mmCIF file of C-alpha atoms in Angstrom:
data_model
loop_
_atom_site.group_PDB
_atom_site.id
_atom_site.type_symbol
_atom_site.label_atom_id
_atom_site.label_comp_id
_atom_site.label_asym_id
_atom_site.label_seq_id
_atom_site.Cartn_x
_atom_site.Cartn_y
_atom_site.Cartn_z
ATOM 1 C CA UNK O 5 79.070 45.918 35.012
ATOM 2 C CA UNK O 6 77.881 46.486 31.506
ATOM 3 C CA UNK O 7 74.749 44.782 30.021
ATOM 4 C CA UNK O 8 76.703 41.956 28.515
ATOM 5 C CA UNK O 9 74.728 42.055 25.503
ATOM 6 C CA UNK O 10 74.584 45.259 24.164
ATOM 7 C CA UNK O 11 77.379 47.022 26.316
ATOM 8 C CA UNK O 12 80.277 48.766 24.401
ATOM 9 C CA UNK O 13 81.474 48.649 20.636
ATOM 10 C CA UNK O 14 83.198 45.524 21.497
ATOM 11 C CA UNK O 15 80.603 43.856 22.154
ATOM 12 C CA UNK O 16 79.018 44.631 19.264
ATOM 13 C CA UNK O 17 79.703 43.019 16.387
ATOM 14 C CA UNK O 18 77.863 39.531 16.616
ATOM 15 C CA UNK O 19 75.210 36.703 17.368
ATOM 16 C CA UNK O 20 76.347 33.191 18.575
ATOM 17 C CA UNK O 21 73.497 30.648 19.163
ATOM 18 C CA UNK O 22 73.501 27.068 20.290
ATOM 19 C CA UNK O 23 69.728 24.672 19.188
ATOM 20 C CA UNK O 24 70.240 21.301 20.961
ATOM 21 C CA UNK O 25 67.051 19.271 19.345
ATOM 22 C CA UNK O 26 66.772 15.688 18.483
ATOM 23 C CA UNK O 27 69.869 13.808 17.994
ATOM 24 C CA UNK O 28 72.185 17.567 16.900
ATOM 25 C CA UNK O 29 73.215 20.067 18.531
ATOM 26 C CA UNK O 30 74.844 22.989 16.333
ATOM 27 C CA UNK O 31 76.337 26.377 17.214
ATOM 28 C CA UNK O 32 75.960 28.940 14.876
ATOM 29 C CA UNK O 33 77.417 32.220 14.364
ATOM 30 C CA UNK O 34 77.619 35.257 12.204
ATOM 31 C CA UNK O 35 80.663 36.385 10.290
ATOM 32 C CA UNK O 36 80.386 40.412 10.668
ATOM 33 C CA UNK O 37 82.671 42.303 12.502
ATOM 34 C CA UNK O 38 81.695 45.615 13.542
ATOM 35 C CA UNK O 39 83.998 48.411 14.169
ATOM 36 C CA UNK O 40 82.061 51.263 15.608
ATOM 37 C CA UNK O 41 79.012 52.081 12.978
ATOM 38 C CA UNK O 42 81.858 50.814 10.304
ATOM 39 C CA UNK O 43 81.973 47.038 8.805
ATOM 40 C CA UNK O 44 84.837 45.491 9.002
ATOM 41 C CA UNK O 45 84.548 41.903 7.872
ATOM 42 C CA UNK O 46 81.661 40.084 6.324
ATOM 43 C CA UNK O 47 82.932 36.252 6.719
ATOM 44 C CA UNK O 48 84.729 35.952 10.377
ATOM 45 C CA UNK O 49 84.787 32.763 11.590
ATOM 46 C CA UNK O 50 83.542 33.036 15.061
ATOM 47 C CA UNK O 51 82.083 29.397 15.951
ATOM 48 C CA UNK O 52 85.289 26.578 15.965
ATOM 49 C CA UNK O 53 85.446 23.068 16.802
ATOM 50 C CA UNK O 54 87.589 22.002 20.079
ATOM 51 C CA UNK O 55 89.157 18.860 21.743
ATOM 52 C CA UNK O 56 89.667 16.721 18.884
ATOM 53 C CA UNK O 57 86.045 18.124 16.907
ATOM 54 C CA UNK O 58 84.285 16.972 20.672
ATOM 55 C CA UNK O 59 83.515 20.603 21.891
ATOM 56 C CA UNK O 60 82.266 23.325 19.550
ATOM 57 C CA UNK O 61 82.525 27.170 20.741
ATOM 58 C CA UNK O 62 81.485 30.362 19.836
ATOM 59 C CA UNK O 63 82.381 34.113 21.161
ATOM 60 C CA UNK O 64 80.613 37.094 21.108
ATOM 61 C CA UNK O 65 82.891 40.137 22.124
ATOM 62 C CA UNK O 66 86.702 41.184 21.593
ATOM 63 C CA UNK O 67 88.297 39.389 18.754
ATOM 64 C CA UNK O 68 91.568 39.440 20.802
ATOM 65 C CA UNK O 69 90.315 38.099 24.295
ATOM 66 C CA UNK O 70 88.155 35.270 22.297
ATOM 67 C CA UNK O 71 91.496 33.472 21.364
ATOM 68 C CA UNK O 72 92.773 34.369 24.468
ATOM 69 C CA UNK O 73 90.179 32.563 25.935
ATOM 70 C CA UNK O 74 89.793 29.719 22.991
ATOM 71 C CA UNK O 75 93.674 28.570 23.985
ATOM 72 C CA UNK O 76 92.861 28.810 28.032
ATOM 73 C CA UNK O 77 89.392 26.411 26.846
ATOM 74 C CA UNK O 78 91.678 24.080 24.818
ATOM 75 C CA UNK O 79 93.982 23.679 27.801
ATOM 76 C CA UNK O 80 91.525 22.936 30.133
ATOM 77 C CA UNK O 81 90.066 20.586 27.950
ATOM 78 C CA UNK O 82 93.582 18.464 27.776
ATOM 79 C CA UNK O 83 93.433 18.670 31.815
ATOM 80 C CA UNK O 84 90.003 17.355 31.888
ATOM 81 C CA UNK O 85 89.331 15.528 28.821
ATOM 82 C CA UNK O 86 85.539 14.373 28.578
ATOM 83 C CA UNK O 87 84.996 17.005 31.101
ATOM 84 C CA UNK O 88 83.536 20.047 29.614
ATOM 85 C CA UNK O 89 81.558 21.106 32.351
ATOM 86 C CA UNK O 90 84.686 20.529 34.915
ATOM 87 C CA UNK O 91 87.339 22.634 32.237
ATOM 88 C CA UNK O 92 84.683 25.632 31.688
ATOM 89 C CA UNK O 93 84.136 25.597 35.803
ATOM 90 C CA UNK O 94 88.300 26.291 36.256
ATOM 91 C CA UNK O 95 88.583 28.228 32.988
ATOM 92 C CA UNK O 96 85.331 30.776 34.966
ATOM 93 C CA UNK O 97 87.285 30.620 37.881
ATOM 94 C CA UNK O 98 91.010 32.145 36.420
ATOM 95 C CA UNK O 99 88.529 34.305 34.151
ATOM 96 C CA UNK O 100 86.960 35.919 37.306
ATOM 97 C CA UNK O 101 90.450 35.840 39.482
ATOM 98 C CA UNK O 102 93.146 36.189 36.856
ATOM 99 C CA UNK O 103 94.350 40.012 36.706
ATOM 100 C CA UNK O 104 94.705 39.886 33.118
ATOM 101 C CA UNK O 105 91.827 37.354 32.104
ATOM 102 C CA UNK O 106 88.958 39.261 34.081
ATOM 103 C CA UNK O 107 89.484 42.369 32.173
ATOM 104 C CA UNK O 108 88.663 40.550 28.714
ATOM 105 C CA UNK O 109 85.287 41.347 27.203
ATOM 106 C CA UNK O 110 83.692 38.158 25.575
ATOM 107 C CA UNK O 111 81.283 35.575 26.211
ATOM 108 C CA UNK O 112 81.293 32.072 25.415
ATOM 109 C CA UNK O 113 79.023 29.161 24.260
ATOM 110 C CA UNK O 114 80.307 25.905 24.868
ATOM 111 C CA UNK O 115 78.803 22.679 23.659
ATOM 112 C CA UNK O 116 79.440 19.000 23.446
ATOM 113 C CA UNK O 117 77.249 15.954 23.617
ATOM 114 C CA UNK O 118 76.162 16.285 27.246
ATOM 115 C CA UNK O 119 76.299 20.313 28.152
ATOM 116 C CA UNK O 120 75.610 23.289 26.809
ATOM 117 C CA UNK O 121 76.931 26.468 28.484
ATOM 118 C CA UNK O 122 77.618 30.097 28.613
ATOM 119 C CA UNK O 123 80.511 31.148 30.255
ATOM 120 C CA UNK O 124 80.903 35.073 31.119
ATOM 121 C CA UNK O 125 83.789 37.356 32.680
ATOM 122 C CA UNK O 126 81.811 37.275 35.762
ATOM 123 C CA UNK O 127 82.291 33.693 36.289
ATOM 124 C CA UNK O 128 78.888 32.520 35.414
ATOM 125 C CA UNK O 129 78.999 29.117 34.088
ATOM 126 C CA UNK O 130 74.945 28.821 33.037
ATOM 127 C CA UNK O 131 73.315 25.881 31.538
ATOM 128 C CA UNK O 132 69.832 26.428 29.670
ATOM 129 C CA UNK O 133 66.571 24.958 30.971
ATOM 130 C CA UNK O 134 65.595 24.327 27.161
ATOM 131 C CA UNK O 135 67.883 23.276 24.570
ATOM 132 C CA UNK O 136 68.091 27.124 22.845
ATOM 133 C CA UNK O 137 71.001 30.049 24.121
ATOM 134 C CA UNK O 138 72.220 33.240 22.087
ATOM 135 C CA UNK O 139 74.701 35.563 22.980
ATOM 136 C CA UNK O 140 76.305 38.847 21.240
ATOM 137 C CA UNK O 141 74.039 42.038 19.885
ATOM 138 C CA UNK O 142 71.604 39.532 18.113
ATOM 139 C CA UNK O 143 71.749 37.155 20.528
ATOM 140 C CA UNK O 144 67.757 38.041 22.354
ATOM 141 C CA UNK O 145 66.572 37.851 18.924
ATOM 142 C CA UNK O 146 68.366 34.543 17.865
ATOM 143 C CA UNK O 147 66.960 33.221 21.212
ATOM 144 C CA UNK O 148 63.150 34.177 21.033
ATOM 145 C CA UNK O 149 63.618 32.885 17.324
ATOM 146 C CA UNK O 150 64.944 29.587 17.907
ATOM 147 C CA UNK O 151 62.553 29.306 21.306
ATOM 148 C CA UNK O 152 59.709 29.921 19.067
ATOM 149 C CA UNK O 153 60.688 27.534 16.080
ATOM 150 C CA UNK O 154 61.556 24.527 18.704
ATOM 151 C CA UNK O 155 58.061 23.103 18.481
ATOM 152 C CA UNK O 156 58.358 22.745 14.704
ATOM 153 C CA UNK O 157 59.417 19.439 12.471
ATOM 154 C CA UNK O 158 62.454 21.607 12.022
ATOM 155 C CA UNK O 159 65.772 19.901 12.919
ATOM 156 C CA UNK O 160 68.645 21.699 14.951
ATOM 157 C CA UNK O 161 70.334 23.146 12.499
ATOM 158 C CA UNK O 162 67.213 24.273 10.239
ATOM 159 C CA UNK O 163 65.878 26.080 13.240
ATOM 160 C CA UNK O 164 69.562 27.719 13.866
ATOM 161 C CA UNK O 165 69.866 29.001 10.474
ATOM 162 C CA UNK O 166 66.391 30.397 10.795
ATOM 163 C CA UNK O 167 66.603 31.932 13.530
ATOM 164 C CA UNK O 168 70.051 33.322 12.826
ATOM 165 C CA UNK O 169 68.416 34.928 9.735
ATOM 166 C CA UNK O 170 65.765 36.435 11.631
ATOM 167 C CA UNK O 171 68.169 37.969 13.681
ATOM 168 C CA UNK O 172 70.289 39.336 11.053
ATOM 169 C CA UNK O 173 67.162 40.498 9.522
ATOM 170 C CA UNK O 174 66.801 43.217 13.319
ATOM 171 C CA UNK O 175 70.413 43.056 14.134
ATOM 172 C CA UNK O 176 72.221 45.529 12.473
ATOM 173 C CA UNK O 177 75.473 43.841 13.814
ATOM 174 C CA UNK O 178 74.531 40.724 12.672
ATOM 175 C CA UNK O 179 74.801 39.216 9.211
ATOM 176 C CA UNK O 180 73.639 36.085 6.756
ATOM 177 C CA UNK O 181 76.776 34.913 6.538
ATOM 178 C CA UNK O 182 77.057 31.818 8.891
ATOM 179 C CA UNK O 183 79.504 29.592 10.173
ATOM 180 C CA UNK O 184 77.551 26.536 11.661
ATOM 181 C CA UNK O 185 79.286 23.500 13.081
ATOM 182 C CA UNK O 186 76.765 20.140 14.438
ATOM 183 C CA UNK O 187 77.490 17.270 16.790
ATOM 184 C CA UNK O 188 75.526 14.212 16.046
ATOM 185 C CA UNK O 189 74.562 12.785 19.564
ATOM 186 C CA UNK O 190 74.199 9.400 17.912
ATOM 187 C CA UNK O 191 77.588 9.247 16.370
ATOM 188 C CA UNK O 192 80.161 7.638 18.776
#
């Protein structure tokens, strides 16, 4: 299989990151879309809220088999509400069985109050030993960024949207322009 990371023009085009620090945890992702060596789209919107604003996402890979696998997400999310780690377990499963879902080239980052996971086409379902995880083109430098800022007085999101800029700064599929969505782990 193909180095998820940096593998074919599809899966080039973005950086997805996840800082869980403190009472936050925020996803963050760029907007560019890449076609090729060609810029498509400065602004996509790549990071979403799921589950009633309980579960926030973000994809690195095809546009086409993210929404594809946003709707499966959603659905297993109504089967096992409150149950993110149980819905992204069955959604790996059909990813890595299903004819038509294991040919789909994306990665995930999933997120709620208690988890945060990656979920790949291989049917990896992998939680992080720290509270940092980046995926797409940018996503090693996101990572080391974020890893490195963690020890900071920097709060979850500061530390995403430095990190993120950092990477955009090295990635040249990766842009400043940000969609970032936070969970309070306070707020009931």
């Amino acid at each position: 299989m193909q180095n998820q990371q940096q593998g074919s023009a599809g899966w080039r085009g973005t950086t997805i990151l996840t800082v869980r620090k403190g009472n936050k945890i925020v996803v963050a992702g760029d907007g560019q879309v890449s076609l090729g060596p060609t810029v498509i789209k400065h602004g996509a919107r790549k990071v979403r809220r799921l589950a009633g604003g309980k579960v926030i996402t973000g994809f690195a890979g095809a546009t086409a088999d993210a929404f594809t696998l946003f709707e499966r997400l959603e659905a297993k999310l109504e089967q096992y509400p409150d149950q993110l780690m149980r819905a992204c377990v069955e959604l790996a499963k059909d990813w890595r069985t299903d004819r038509y879902l294991r040919r789909l080239e994306a990665m995930m980052i999933v997120a709620d109050k208690k988890d945060s996971l990656v979920l790949t086409g291989t049917g990896d379902v992998l939680s992080p030993d720290s509270g940092v995880m980046g995926i797409g083109s940018g996503g090693n430098y996101a990572l080391a960024a974020a890893s490195a800022l963690m020890d900071t007085d920097y709060d979850a999101e500061e530390i995403a949207r430095r990190a993120m800029k950092i990477a955009a700064e090295i990635c040249v599929y990766t842009n400043e322009s940000l969609t970032v969505e936070t969970i309070d782990l306070d707020a009931e």
